[in-house]
Coordinates of C-alpha atoms and ligand atoms in Angstrom, one line a residue:
M990 CA -28.4 12.0 -39.8
T991 CA -26.9 11.7 -36.3
R992 CA -26.4 8.6 -34.2
R993 CA -29.1 9.6 -31.9
R994 CA -31.6 10.0 -34.8
L995 CA -30.6 6.6 -36.2
T996 CA -31.3 5.0 -32.9
V997 CA -34.7 6.6 -32.7
L998 CA -35.4 5.5 -36.3
F999 CA -34.4 1.9 -35.5
V1000 CA -36.8 1.9 -32.5
A1001 CA -39.6 3.4 -34.5
A1002 CA -39.1 1.0 -37.3
L1003 CA -39.2 -1.9 -34.9
A1004 CA -42.4 -0.7 -33.3
L1005 CA -44.1 -0.1 -36.6
A1006 CA -43.1 -3.5 -38.0
W1007 CA -44.2 -5.3 -34.9
G1008 CA -47.8 -5.7 -35.9
W1009 CA -46.9 -7.0 -39.4
L1010 CA -44.0 -9.3 -38.9
P1011 CA -44.7 -13.1 -39.2
D1012 CA -44.9 -15.1 -36.0
Y1013 CA -41.6 -16.8 -36.6
S1014 CA -39.8 -13.4 -36.8
I1015 CA -41.6 -12.3 -33.6
T1016 CA -40.4 -15.5 -31.8
L1017 CA -36.8 -14.8 -32.9
L1018 CA -37.1 -11.2 -31.9
N1019 CA -38.4 -12.2 -28.5
Y1020 CA -35.4 -14.4 -27.9
I1021 CA -33.1 -11.7 -29.1
G1022 CA -34.6 -9.3 -26.6
L1023 CA -34.3 -11.8 -23.8
Y1024 CA -30.7 -12.6 -24.5
A1025 CA -29.8 -9.0 -25.1
L1026 CA -31.0 -8.2 -21.7
V1027 CA -28.6 -10.7 -20.1
A1028 CA -25.8 -9.7 -22.5
A1029 CA -26.2 -6.0 -21.7
G1030 CA -25.6 -6.8 -18.1
L1031 CA -22.6 -8.8 -19.1
V1032 CA -21.3 -5.9 -21.1
M1033 CA -21.3 -3.8 -17.9
L1034 CA -19.6 -6.6 -16.0
T1035 CA -17.1 -7.8 -18.5
G1036 CA -16.6 -5.1 -21.1
V1037 CA -16.8 -2.1 -18.7
G1038 CA -15.8 -3.6 -15.3
G1039 CA -13.3 -6.1 -16.6
M1040 CA -14.8 -9.2 -14.8
T1041 CA -15.5 -12.3 -16.8
S1042 CA -18.5 -14.5 -15.8
F1043 CA -19.6 -17.8 -17.3
G1044 CA -22.4 -18.1 -14.8
Q1045 CA -25.1 -15.6 -15.9
A1046 CA -27.4 -18.3 -17.1
A1047 CA -27.8 -19.4 -13.4
F1048 CA -29.2 -16.0 -12.5
V1049 CA -31.7 -16.2 -15.5
G1050 CA -32.7 -19.5 -13.9
I1051 CA -33.3 -17.9 -10.5
G1052 CA -35.6 -15.3 -12.1
A1053 CA -37.5 -17.9 -14.1
Y1054 CA -37.8 -20.5 -11.2
A1055 CA -38.9 -17.8 -8.7
T1056 CA -41.9 -16.7 -10.7
A1057 CA -42.8 -20.3 -11.9
W1058 CA -42.8 -21.4 -8.3
V1059 CA -44.8 -18.5 -7.0
C1060 CA -47.4 -18.8 -9.8
T1061 CA -47.9 -22.5 -9.5
S1062 CA -47.2 -23.6 -5.9
P1063 CA -50.4 -24.4 -4.0
A1064 CA -48.6 -23.4 -0.8
V1065 CA -48.1 -19.9 -2.2
A1066 CA -51.7 -19.7 -3.3
D1067 CA -52.8 -20.7 0.2
T1068 CA -50.6 -18.2 1.9
L1069 CA -51.3 -15.3 -0.4
G1070 CA -54.8 -16.4 -1.3
G1071 CA -56.4 -14.0 1.2
F1072 CA -54.9 -10.8 -0.3
A1073 CA -53.6 -11.5 -3.8
V1074 CA -55.6 -12.1 -7.0
P1075 CA -54.0 -14.6 -9.4
V1076 CA -53.0 -11.9 -12.0
L1077 CA -50.7 -10.4 -9.3
L1078 CA -48.8 -13.6 -8.7
P1079 CA -46.3 -13.0 -11.6
W1080 CA -45.4 -9.7 -9.9
F1081 CA -44.8 -11.4 -6.6
G1082 CA -42.7 -13.8 -8.6
L1083 CA -40.7 -11.0 -10.1
L1084 CA -40.2 -9.5 -6.6
L1085 CA -39.0 -12.8 -5.2
G1086 CA -36.7 -13.4 -8.2
L1087 CA -35.1 -10.0 -7.8
L1088 CA -34.7 -10.4 -4.0
L1089 CA -33.3 -13.9 -4.3
T1090 CA -30.9 -12.9 -7.1
F1091 CA -29.8 -9.8 -5.2
A1092 CA -29.0 -11.9 -2.1
V1093 CA -27.3 -14.7 -4.0
A1094 CA -25.3 -12.4 -6.3
W1095 CA -24.2 -10.2 -3.3
V1096 CA -22.9 -13.3 -1.4
L1097 CA -21.4 -14.9 -4.5
G1098 CA -19.9 -11.7 -5.7
S1099 CA -18.4 -10.8 -2.3
I1100 CA -16.7 -14.2 -2.3
T1101 CA -15.7 -14.7 -6.0
L1102 CA -14.8 -11.2 -6.9
K1103 CA -11.9 -11.3 -4.4
L1104 CA -10.4 -13.8 -6.8
S1105 CA -8.1 -12.4 -9.4
G1106 CA -6.8 -13.5 -12.8
H1107 CA -8.2 -16.9 -14.1
Y1108 CA -9.6 -17.8 -10.7
L1109 CA -12.6 -15.4 -11.1
P1110 CA -13.9 -17.0 -14.4
L1111 CA -13.3 -20.5 -12.9
G1112 CA -15.2 -19.4 -9.8
T1113 CA -18.2 -18.3 -12.0
I1114 CA -18.1 -21.7 -13.7
A1115 CA -18.2 -23.4 -10.3
W1116 CA -21.3 -21.6 -9.1
G1117 CA -22.9 -21.7 -12.5
L1118 CA -22.8 -25.5 -12.4
S1119 CA -23.9 -25.6 -8.8
L1120 CA -27.0 -23.6 -9.3
Y1121 CA -27.9 -25.7 -12.3
Y1122 CA -27.7 -28.9 -10.3
L1123 CA -29.6 -27.2 -7.5
F1124 CA -32.5 -26.4 -9.8
G1125 CA -32.6 -30.0 -11.0
N1126 CA -32.5 -31.5 -7.5
I1127 CA -35.1 -29.5 -5.6
E1128 CA -38.3 -31.5 -5.4
A1129 CA -40.5 -28.5 -5.0
L1130 CA -39.2 -27.2 -8.3
G1131 CA -40.1 -30.3 -10.2
G1132 CA -36.6 -31.8 -10.5
Y1133 CA -35.2 -32.1 -14.0
T1134 CA -38.8 -32.3 -15.4
G1135 CA -39.4 -28.7 -14.3
I1136 CA -42.6 -26.7 -13.6
A1137 CA -45.4 -26.6 -16.2
G1138 CA -48.5 -24.4 -16.2
V1139 CA -46.9 -21.0 -15.7
P1140 CA -49.6 -18.4 -16.4
P1141 CA -49.2 -15.5 -18.9
L1142 CA -48.5 -12.0 -17.7
V1143 CA -51.5 -9.7 -17.4
V1144 CA -50.7 -6.0 -17.6
A1145 CA -53.5 -3.5 -16.9
G1146 CA -56.2 -6.1 -17.7
V1147 CA -54.5 -7.0 -21.0
S1148 CA -53.3 -10.6 -21.2
L1149 CA -49.8 -11.0 -22.7
A1150 CA -50.4 -14.7 -23.6
S1151 CA -49.3 -14.2 -27.2
P1152 CA -45.6 -13.8 -28.0
R1153 CA -46.4 -10.7 -30.0
G1154 CA -47.9 -9.0 -26.9
L1155 CA -45.2 -10.1 -24.4
G1156 CA -42.5 -9.3 -26.9
L1157 CA -43.4 -5.6 -26.9
V1158 CA -42.9 -5.5 -23.2
I1159 CA -39.6 -7.4 -23.4
W1160 CA -38.3 -5.0 -26.0
A1161 CA -39.6 -2.0 -24.0
A1162 CA -37.7 -3.3 -21.0
L1163 CA -34.6 -3.9 -23.0
L1164 CA -34.6 -0.4 -24.6
L1165 CA -35.3 1.2 -21.2
S1166 CA -32.4 -0.7 -19.7
L1167 CA -30.0 0.3 -22.4
W1168 CA -31.0 3.9 -21.9
A1169 CA -30.4 3.7 -18.2
L1170 CA -27.1 1.9 -18.6
H1171 CA -26.0 4.4 -21.2
N1172 CA -26.8 7.2 -18.7
L1173 CA -24.9 5.4 -16.0
L1174 CA -21.8 5.1 -18.1
D1175 CA -22.0 8.8 -18.9
S1176 CA -21.7 9.8 -15.3
R1177 CA -19.4 9.9 -12.3
E1178 CA -20.3 6.4 -11.4
G1179 CA -19.7 5.2 -14.9
R1180 CA -16.2 6.7 -14.9
A1181 CA -15.4 4.9 -11.7
L1182 CA -16.7 1.6 -13.2
R1183 CA -14.6 2.0 -16.3
A1184 CA -11.5 2.8 -14.2
L1185 CA -11.8 -0.7 -12.5
K1186 CA -10.8 -2.4 -15.8
T1187 CA -7.8 -0.1 -16.4
S1188 CA -6.3 -0.3 -12.9
R1189 CA -7.8 -0.9 -9.6
V1190 CA -4.9 0.7 -7.9
M1191 CA -5.4 3.8 -9.8
A1192 CA -9.2 3.8 -9.2
E1193 CA -8.6 3.4 -5.4
S1194 CA -6.1 6.3 -5.5
M1195 CA -8.8 8.4 -7.0
G1196 CA -11.0 7.6 -4.1
V1197 CA -13.1 4.8 -5.7
D1198 CA -14.0 1.9 -3.5
S1199 CA -13.2 -0.7 -6.2
G1200 CA -14.3 -3.7 -4.3
R1201 CA -17.7 -2.2 -3.7
Y1202 CA -18.1 -1.2 -7.3
R1203 CA -17.2 -4.6 -8.5
V1204 CA -19.8 -6.2 -6.3
K1205 CA -22.4 -3.6 -7.3
V1206 CA -21.9 -4.1 -11.1
F1207 CA -22.0 -7.9 -10.5
V1208 CA -25.3 -7.6 -8.8
L1209 CA -26.6 -5.3 -11.5
A1210 CA -25.7 -7.8 -14.2
A1211 CA -27.3 -10.6 -12.2
L1212 CA -30.6 -8.6 -11.7
M1213 CA -30.8 -8.0 -15.4
A1214 CA -30.4 -11.7 -16.0
A1215 CA -33.1 -12.4 -13.5
V1216 CA -35.5 -10.1 -15.3
S1217 CA -34.8 -11.9 -18.5
G1218 CA -35.6 -15.2 -16.7
W1219 CA -38.9 -13.8 -15.5
F1220 CA -39.9 -12.9 -19.0
Y1221 CA -38.7 -16.2 -20.2
A1222 CA -40.8 -18.2 -17.8
H1223 CA -44.0 -16.3 -18.8
L1224 CA -43.1 -16.6 -22.5
Q1225 CA -42.5 -20.3 -22.4
R1226 CA -45.1 -21.0 -19.6
F1227 CA -42.8 -23.8 -18.6
V1228 CA -39.5 -24.0 -16.8
N1229 CA -36.8 -26.7 -16.5
P1230 CA -33.1 -26.6 -15.7
T1231 CA -31.8 -27.1 -19.3
P1232 CA -31.8 -23.4 -20.5
F1233 CA -29.8 -22.4 -17.4
N1234 CA -27.0 -24.8 -17.9
L1235 CA -23.3 -23.7 -18.0
H1236 CA -23.1 -23.9 -21.8
I1237 CA -25.8 -21.3 -22.1
G1238 CA -23.8 -19.1 -19.8
I1239 CA -20.9 -19.5 -22.2
E1240 CA -23.2 -18.6 -25.0
F1241 CA -24.1 -15.3 -23.3
L1242 CA -20.4 -14.5 -23.0
F1243 CA -20.0 -15.4 -26.6
M1244 CA -22.7 -13.0 -27.7
V1245 CA -21.0 -10.2 -25.8
V1246 CA -17.5 -10.9 -27.2
V1247 CA -18.8 -11.2 -30.8
G1248 CA -21.0 -8.1 -30.5
G1249 CA -18.4 -6.0 -28.7
A1250 CA -17.8 -6.4 -25.0
G1251 CA -17.4 -2.7 -24.4
H1252 CA -20.6 -1.5 -26.1
L1253 CA -24.2 -1.7 -24.9
W1254 CA -25.5 -2.1 -28.5
G1255 CA -22.9 -4.7 -29.0
A1256 CA -25.0 -6.8 -26.7
V1257 CA -28.0 -6.5 -29.0
L1258 CA -26.0 -7.1 -32.0
G1259 CA -24.3 -10.2 -30.5
A1260 CA -27.6 -11.6 -29.2
A1261 CA -29.2 -11.1 -32.7
L1262 CA -26.3 -12.7 -34.6
I1263 CA -26.1 -15.7 -32.4
T1264 CA -29.8 -16.3 -32.2
L1265 CA -30.3 -16.0 -35.9
L1266 CA -27.3 -18.1 -36.7
K1267 CA -28.3 -20.7 -34.3
A1268 CA -31.8 -20.9 -35.8
Q1269 CA -30.3 -21.3 -39.3
L1270 CA -27.6 -23.7 -38.3
Q1271 CA -30.0 -26.0 -36.5
D1272 CA -31.9 -26.4 -39.7
V1273 CA -29.1 -26.5 -42.2
L1274 CA -26.3 -28.4 -40.5
P1275 CA -28.1 -31.8 -39.9
K1276 CA -29.3 -31.8 -43.5
L1277 CA -25.9 -30.9 -44.7
L1278 CA -24.2 -33.6 -42.6
G1279 CA -26.9 -36.1 -42.9
A1280 CA -27.0 -36.7 -39.1
T1281 CA -28.7 -35.2 -36.1
G1282 CA -26.8 -33.5 -33.3
N1283 CA -25.8 -30.2 -31.9
F1284 CA -23.3 -29.3 -34.6
E1285 CA -23.8 -25.6 -34.2
G1286 CA -21.4 -25.7 -31.2
I1287 CA -18.5 -26.5 -33.5
V1288 CA -19.4 -23.7 -35.9
F1289 CA -19.8 -21.3 -33.1
G1290 CA -16.3 -22.2 -31.8
L1291 CA -14.8 -21.6 -35.3
L1292 CA -16.7 -18.4 -35.7
M1293 CA -15.5 -17.1 -32.3
L1294 CA -11.9 -17.7 -33.4
F1295 CA -12.5 -15.9 -36.6
V1296 CA -14.1 -12.9 -35.0
L1297 CA -11.5 -12.6 -32.3
Q1298 CA -8.8 -12.8 -35.0
R1299 CA -10.3 -10.1 -37.2
F1300 CA -12.3 -8.0 -34.7
A1301 CA -10.6 -8.2 -31.4
D1302 CA -13.1 -5.7 -29.9
G1303 CA -16.2 -7.3 -31.4
L1304 CA -18.3 -6.4 -34.4
W1305 CA -20.1 -3.3 -33.0
P1306 CA -17.0 -1.0 -32.9
A1307 CA -16.2 -2.0 -36.5
L1308 CA -19.8 -1.2 -37.6
A1309 CA -19.7 2.1 -35.6
R1310 CA -16.5 3.1 -37.4
L1311 CA -18.1 2.4 -40.7
A1312 CA -21.2 4.3 -39.8
Q1313 CA -19.2 7.3 -38.6
R1314 CA -18.4 8.1 -42.2
F1315 CA -22.1 8.7 -42.9
L1316 CA -23.2 10.0 -39.6
K1317 CA -22.8 13.5 -38.2
P1318 CA -21.8 13.8 -34.5
D1319 CA -24.6 14.3 -32.0
S1320 CA -25.1 17.9 -31.0
P1321 CA -23.9 18.4 -27.5
P1322 CA -26.6 18.3 -24.8
N1323 CA -28.1 21.5 -23.6
P1324 CA -25.9 23.1 -21.0
V1325 CA -27.1 22.7 -17.4
A1326 CA -26.4 25.1 -14.6
A1327 CA -23.6 23.6 -12.6
A1328 CA -24.1 22.8 -8.9
P1329 CA -21.5 24.1 -6.5
L1330 CA -18.6 21.7 -5.8
A1331 CA -17.3 20.6 -2.4
Q1332 CA -14.2 22.7 -1.6
R1333 CA -11.4 21.6 0.6
A1334 CA -9.8 24.1 3.0
L1335 CA -6.0 23.8 2.7
P1336 CA -3.9 23.6 5.9
P1337 CA -1.8 26.7 6.7
V1338 CA 1.6 27.0 4.9
G1339 CA 4.4 25.3 6.8
E1340 CA 2.3 22.8 8.6
V1341 CA 3.4 19.2 8.2
V1342 CA 0.8 17.4 6.0
L1343 CA 2.5 14.1 5.3
E1344 CA 5.0 12.3 7.4
A1345 CA 6.9 9.0 7.1
R1346 CA 8.4 7.7 10.4
V1347 CA 11.0 5.0 10.1
V1348 CA 9.3 3.4 7.1
T1349 CA 10.8 0.1 6.0
K1350 CA 9.6 -2.1 3.1
R1351 CA 11.0 -5.5 2.4
F1352 CA 10.3 -7.6 -0.7
G1353 CA 11.4 -11.0 0.6
G1354 CA 15.1 -10.5 1.3
L1355 CA 15.3 -7.2 -0.5
I1356 CA 15.0 -4.1 1.6
A1357 CA 13.5 -1.5 -0.8
N1358 CA 13.0 1.2 1.9
N1359 CA 15.2 1.1 5.0
A1360 CA 13.9 3.2 7.9
V1361 CA 13.0 6.2 5.8
T1362 CA 11.9 9.3 7.8
M1363 CA 10.8 12.4 6.1
A1364 CA 8.0 15.0 6.1
V1365 CA 6.2 17.2 3.5
K1366 CA 4.9 20.6 4.5
A1367 CA 2.0 22.6 3.1
G1368 CA 3.3 25.1 0.6
E1369 CA 6.6 23.5 -0.2
V1370 CA 8.1 21.4 -3.0
H1371 CA 10.0 18.5 -1.6
A1372 CA 12.0 16.5 -4.1
L1373 CA 12.9 12.8 -3.6
I1374 CA 15.9 11.8 -5.7
G1375 CA 18.2 8.9 -6.0
P1376 CA 19.6 6.5 -8.6
N1377 CA 17.4 3.9 -10.4
G1378 CA 16.2 1.2 -8.0
A1379 CA 16.8 3.4 -4.9
G1380 CA 13.3 2.7 -3.8
K1381 CA 11.6 6.0 -4.7
S1382 CA 8.5 4.5 -6.3
T1383 CA 8.2 1.9 -3.5
F1384 CA 8.2 4.8 -1.0
F1385 CA 5.5 6.6 -3.0
N1386 CA 3.4 3.5 -2.7
M1387 CA 4.0 3.3 1.0
I1388 CA 2.9 6.9 1.6
S1389 CA -0.1 6.9 -0.7
G1390 CA -1.7 3.7 0.7
V1391 CA -1.1 1.6 -2.4
D1392 CA 1.0 -0.8 -0.4
D1393 CA 1.6 -1.3 3.4
P1394 CA 5.0 -0.7 5.0
T1395 CA 6.6 -3.7 6.6
S1396 CA 7.2 -1.5 9.6
G1397 CA 7.0 2.2 10.5
D1398 CA 4.2 4.8 10.4
V1399 CA 2.7 7.0 7.8
I1400 CA 0.9 10.1 9.1
L1401 CA -1.4 12.1 6.8
M1402 CA -3.0 15.3 8.0
G1403 CA -2.2 14.2 11.5
Q1404 CA -3.9 10.8 11.2
A1405 CA -2.1 7.5 11.5
M1406 CA -2.7 5.7 8.2
N1407 CA -1.4 2.2 8.9
G1408 CA -3.4 -0.5 7.1
K1409 CA -5.7 2.0 5.5
P1410 CA -6.6 1.7 1.7
A1411 CA -5.5 4.3 -0.8
R1412 CA -9.0 5.7 -1.1
D1413 CA -8.8 6.8 2.5
F1414 CA -5.6 8.7 1.6
A1415 CA -7.5 10.3 -1.2
L1416 CA -10.4 11.3 1.1
L1417 CA -8.0 13.1 3.4
G1418 CA -6.6 15.1 0.5
L1419 CA -3.7 13.2 -1.0
S1420 CA -3.5 12.7 -4.7
R1421 CA -0.8 11.2 -6.9
T1422 CA 0.4 10.3 -10.4
F1423 CA 2.0 7.1 -11.4
Q1424 CA 5.5 6.5 -12.9
H1425 CA 3.9 4.3 -15.5
V1426 CA 0.8 6.2 -16.6
R1427 CA -2.5 4.7 -15.7
L1428 CA -5.1 6.3 -18.0
L1429 CA -8.2 5.1 -19.9
G1430 CA -6.6 5.3 -23.3
H1431 CA -9.7 5.1 -25.4
R1432 CA -11.6 7.7 -23.3
S1433 CA -11.2 11.4 -23.7
V1434 CA -8.7 13.5 -21.7
L1435 CA -11.7 15.2 -20.2
E1436 CA -13.2 12.0 -18.9
N1437 CA -9.8 10.9 -17.5
V1438 CA -9.4 14.1 -15.6
A1439 CA -13.0 14.1 -14.5
L1440 CA -12.3 10.8 -12.7
G1441 CA -10.1 12.8 -10.4
T1442 CA -13.2 14.7 -9.2
H1443 CA -14.8 11.5 -8.0
R1444 CA -14.8 12.3 -4.3
R1445 CA -16.2 15.8 -4.8
G1446 CA -19.5 14.4 -6.2
H1447 CA -22.0 12.1 -4.6
S1448 CA -24.7 11.0 -7.0
G1449 CA -25.5 7.3 -6.8
W1450 CA -26.3 4.8 -9.5
L1451 CA -30.0 5.3 -9.6
A1452 CA -29.7 9.1 -9.9
S1453 CA -27.2 8.7 -12.7
M1454 CA -29.4 6.2 -14.6
L1455 CA -32.3 8.6 -14.4
R1456 CA -30.2 11.6 -15.3
L1457 CA -30.9 13.3 -12.1
D1458 CA -27.2 14.0 -11.7
R1459 CA -26.8 16.5 -14.6
A1460 CA -26.2 19.6 -12.5
Q1461 CA -23.5 17.8 -10.5
E1462 CA -22.0 16.2 -13.6
A1463 CA -21.8 19.6 -15.2
A1464 CA -19.9 20.9 -12.2
L1465 CA -17.5 18.0 -12.2
R1466 CA -16.8 18.3 -15.9
H1467 CA -16.4 22.1 -15.6
E1468 CA -13.8 21.5 -12.9
A1469 CA -12.0 18.9 -15.0
R1470 CA -11.9 21.3 -18.0
R1471 CA -10.5 24.0 -15.7
Q1472 CA -7.6 21.7 -14.6
I1473 CA -7.0 20.6 -18.2
E1474 CA -6.7 24.3 -19.2
R1475 CA -4.5 25.0 -16.3
C1476 CA -2.1 22.2 -17.3
G1477 CA -2.0 23.4 -20.8
L1478 CA -3.9 20.6 -22.5
A1479 CA -7.0 22.6 -23.5
A1480 CA -6.5 21.8 -27.2
H1481 CA -6.6 18.1 -26.4
A1482 CA -9.5 17.9 -24.0
D1483 CA -11.8 15.9 -26.2
A1484 CA -9.1 13.7 -27.8
P1485 CA -8.6 10.1 -26.6
A1486 CA -5.9 10.1 -23.9
A1487 CA -3.8 7.5 -25.7
S1488 CA -3.5 9.7 -28.8
L1489 CA -1.2 12.1 -26.8
A1490 CA 2.5 11.8 -26.5
L1491 CA 3.7 10.0 -23.4
G1492 CA 5.0 13.2 -21.7
Q1493 CA 1.6 14.8 -22.2
Q1494 CA -0.1 11.7 -20.8
R1495 CA 1.9 12.4 -17.6
V1496 CA 0.4 15.9 -17.6
I1497 CA -3.1 14.4 -17.9
E1498 CA -2.3 12.4 -14.7
I1499 CA -1.3 15.7 -13.0
A1500 CA -4.6 17.3 -14.1
R1501 CA -6.5 14.3 -12.8
A1502 CA -4.7 14.6 -9.5
L1503 CA -5.4 18.3 -9.3
A1504 CA -9.1 17.7 -10.0
S1505 CA -9.5 16.2 -6.6
Q1506 CA -8.3 19.5 -5.1
P1507 CA -5.5 17.9 -3.2
A1508 CA -3.7 19.2 -0.1
V1509 CA -0.8 16.9 -0.8
L1510 CA 0.4 16.1 -4.3
L1511 CA 2.7 13.2 -5.1
L1512 CA 4.3 13.2 -8.6
D1513 CA 6.4 10.3 -9.8
E1514 CA 8.7 11.5 -12.5
P1515 CA 6.3 14.1 -14.0
A1516 CA 8.9 15.7 -16.3
A1517 CA 10.0 12.5 -18.0
G1518 CA 9.3 12.7 -21.7
L1519 CA 8.5 16.4 -21.7
R1520 CA 10.2 18.8 -24.0
H1521 CA 12.1 21.9 -22.7
L1522 CA 9.2 24.3 -23.0
E1523 CA 6.7 21.8 -21.5
K1524 CA 9.1 21.3 -18.5
R1525 CA 9.2 25.1 -18.0
A1526 CA 5.4 25.2 -18.0
L1527 CA 5.2 22.3 -15.6
A1528 CA 7.6 24.1 -13.2
T1529 CA 5.5 27.2 -13.4
L1530 CA 2.4 25.2 -12.6
L1531 CA 4.1 23.5 -9.6
K1532 CA 5.3 26.9 -8.3
Q1533 CA 1.8 28.2 -8.6
L1534 CA 0.4 25.3 -6.6
R1535 CA 3.1 25.8 -4.0
A1536 CA 2.0 29.4 -3.6
E1537 CA -1.5 28.2 -3.1
G1538 CA -0.4 26.1 -0.2
V1539 CA -0.3 22.6 -1.7
G1540 CA 2.4 20.3 -0.3
I1541 CA 4.2 18.7 -3.2
L1542 CA 6.5 15.7 -3.2
V1543 CA 8.1 15.0 -6.5
V1544 CA 10.4 12.2 -7.7
E1545 CA 12.4 13.4 -10.7
H1546 CA 15.5 12.5 -12.6
D1547 CA 16.0 15.8 -14.3
M1548 CA 18.4 17.5 -11.9
E1549 CA 18.1 20.9 -13.5
F1550 CA 14.3 20.8 -13.0
V1551 CA 14.7 19.6 -9.4
M1552 CA 17.4 22.1 -8.3
N1553 CA 15.5 25.0 -9.7
L1554 CA 12.2 24.0 -8.2
A1555 CA 12.6 22.2 -4.9
D1556 CA 12.7 23.8 -1.5
R1557 CA 14.1 20.7 0.1
I1558 CA 15.6 17.5 -1.2
T1559 CA 15.8 14.0 0.2
V1560 CA 18.3 11.7 -1.4
L1561 CA 17.7 7.9 -1.3
E1562 CA 20.3 5.3 -2.1
F1563 CA 19.7 1.5 -1.7
G1564 CA 16.5 2.3 0.2
S1565 CA 18.1 4.5 2.8
V1566 CA 18.1 8.3 3.2
I1567 CA 21.7 9.5 2.7
A1568 CA 21.1 13.2 2.7
T1569 CA 18.4 15.9 3.3
G1570 CA 18.6 19.6 2.8
T1571 CA 18.2 22.5 0.5
P1572 CA 19.4 22.1 -3.1
A1573 CA 22.6 24.0 -2.4
E1574 CA 23.4 21.7 0.6
V1575 CA 22.6 18.5 -1.2
Q1576 CA 24.7 19.4 -4.2
V1577 CA 27.9 19.6 -2.2
N1578 CA 27.2 16.6 0.0
P1579 CA 30.0 14.1 -0.7
L1580 CA 27.7 11.1 -0.1
V1581 CA 25.4 12.4 -2.7
L1582 CA 28.2 13.0 -5.2
D1583 CA 29.4 9.5 -4.6
A1584 CA 26.0 8.0 -5.1
Y1585 CA 25.7 9.7 -8.4
L1586 CA 29.3 9.2 -9.6
G1587 CA 29.1 7.4 -12.9
G1588 CA 25.3 7.2 -12.4
S1589 CA 23.7 10.4 -13.8
D1590 CA 25.6 13.0 -15.8
D1591 CA 22.7 15.3 -15.3
F1592 CA 23.5 15.6 -11.6
E1593 CA 27.1 16.6 -12.2
E1594 CA 26.0 19.2 -14.8
A1595 CA 23.4 20.6 -12.6
A1596 CA 25.8 20.7 -9.6
A1597 CA 28.6 22.3 -11.7
Ligands
ADP2749 P1 13.0 3.6 -8.0 O1 11.6 4.1 -8.2 O2 13.8 4.4 -7.1 O3 13.7 3.4 -9.3 P2 11.7 1.2 -7.0 O4 11.0 1.7 -5.8 O5 10.9 1.0 -8.2 O6 13.0 2.2 -7.3 O7 12.5 -0.2 -6.7 C1 13.3 -0.3 -5.5 C2 13.7 -1.8 -5.4 O8 12.6 -2.6 -5.0 C3 14.2 -2.3 -6.8 O9 15.3 -3.1 -6.5 C4 13.1 -3.1 -7.3 O10 13.5 -4.2 -8.1 C5 12.4 -3.6 -6.0 N1 11.0 -3.8 -6.1 C6 10.1 -2.8 -6.4 N2 8.8 -3.3 -6.4 C7 8.9 -4.6 -6.1 C8 8.0 -5.7 -5.9 N3 6.7 -5.5 -6.0 N4 8.5 -6.9 -5.6 C9 9.8 -7.2 -5.5 N5 10.7 -6.2 -5.6 C10 10.3 -4.9 -5.9
MG2750 MG1 10.5 4.7 -9.9

């Protein structure tokens, strides 16, 4: 039995049982389906994208109110009366709900997603509350009493008035959404989304427009909530503000956290657990305590604490680990012919590809870079050295668009880059690694490296969801595998990145940088943590890249490595350039020897 088979079996069993299950079970299953739809969107937003929202219930409300209003308002009937039969009204309601949600989510997302840290969840609480009170205060929506008389859905002449009928459609929509989201996550766009949570700076350096992706996934989650609301209105046939209150929004988040925020099926598991538990507790607790009230809230709170203590990633991963003992791995998908990849023409050897002109960076009173001027040419290895705290990493951030210089200019491929984001640097052919590795630890080496190919592909979200991107995806993965082999990590391609030694993780970063086919490569301490043979292999690789015409700038502490590899060396001390020249020239420069006296023994050894 494989995982895929088990999923198919589950769906088939559910479909077969549908006709036989008692009404009460069907009702529960319907709610589980509705909640899971919202929770799955929240998995994408929170578990994958790293953004917490307490406000999803409000979007469910927009979906529900839109259709309830369209279906019951005399004004709508008058306007549409000429060309719409009543059975079509719910579909107009769905359309309106989706359009409204799209607009509201886009505007709210563009504003709130700029907030970071705790401000984002607080922001979602604010608009979650506002929308709730808005529903209650609009006269046309029936105030706090709500709208009654919402008609049932009619699909192809069949009325879905019974929960049993509508439930089938709800579950079909849910399973279809899970399939589409699963495909999305297994694509170029999914990799970019996952990267957001690990590090936005890294994502941008790989050419991902992180702000745009954040808004897009926010809108996606909101649209899924709106669809759930649409079903809800036609299931209940009645809409009022209560189910769209903030505390329901918290419950959705609760489902996701309990189920497993990073897993689509975790959404279903969480929705099922909470729904079933709530139904039980509402019966049992008042009897037990001899009083009426919403006691389940307290139990939920305690349960949440317990789950978070024991299963920090939620219950689904724990279940999946258990199941892995009994399940065989899925067979790999049939190979697809790879589409050709975009290739970059490298500039001629010797041409200046990256230039810093009098770049200064201040952090308050501290001058981390003081009027640094230097250039990197195509087909050379340029080393940047200097004692700890000299400002090397800061300089890297200046010339890769991660941070803006306080003054001075950065010129990449002949273009002034002042004020441009890191992804524009990536687009022009600059790629980099980070001194503190920024990898998706749980994902495979292959997936991490494939992120580097981001700008060489172009499939959008819809194509990825429908698996129309397979030829391109095959090409991107093929390219990633090629770079992994080139960097000597072929044996680890399918292992989680975090399972490799730190030195090897740096090499993954190099492979990821190479996957973008850079013209300029910036490496921040690539040899740190590598063993002797690994360092030799790295040096060979860099020499090969140099021969191909790549311009390489490397920060490195290992002087032997630097002296044997670099064509030119720039030495920084206290943020200022104190020497530039060939390794031979730099080694005898008295200023440099002074700077390193007592600092690094390596240098003296290499110089000797
Ligand atoms: P290196 O990479 O050469 O070891 P860094 O560029 O990391 O040096 O740091 C240079 C100096 O700038 C250090 O004194 C460091 O403390 C300071 N610095 C670096 N980043 C920041 C920051 N974001 N805010 C304040 N000071 C910083
Ligand atoms: Mg550094």
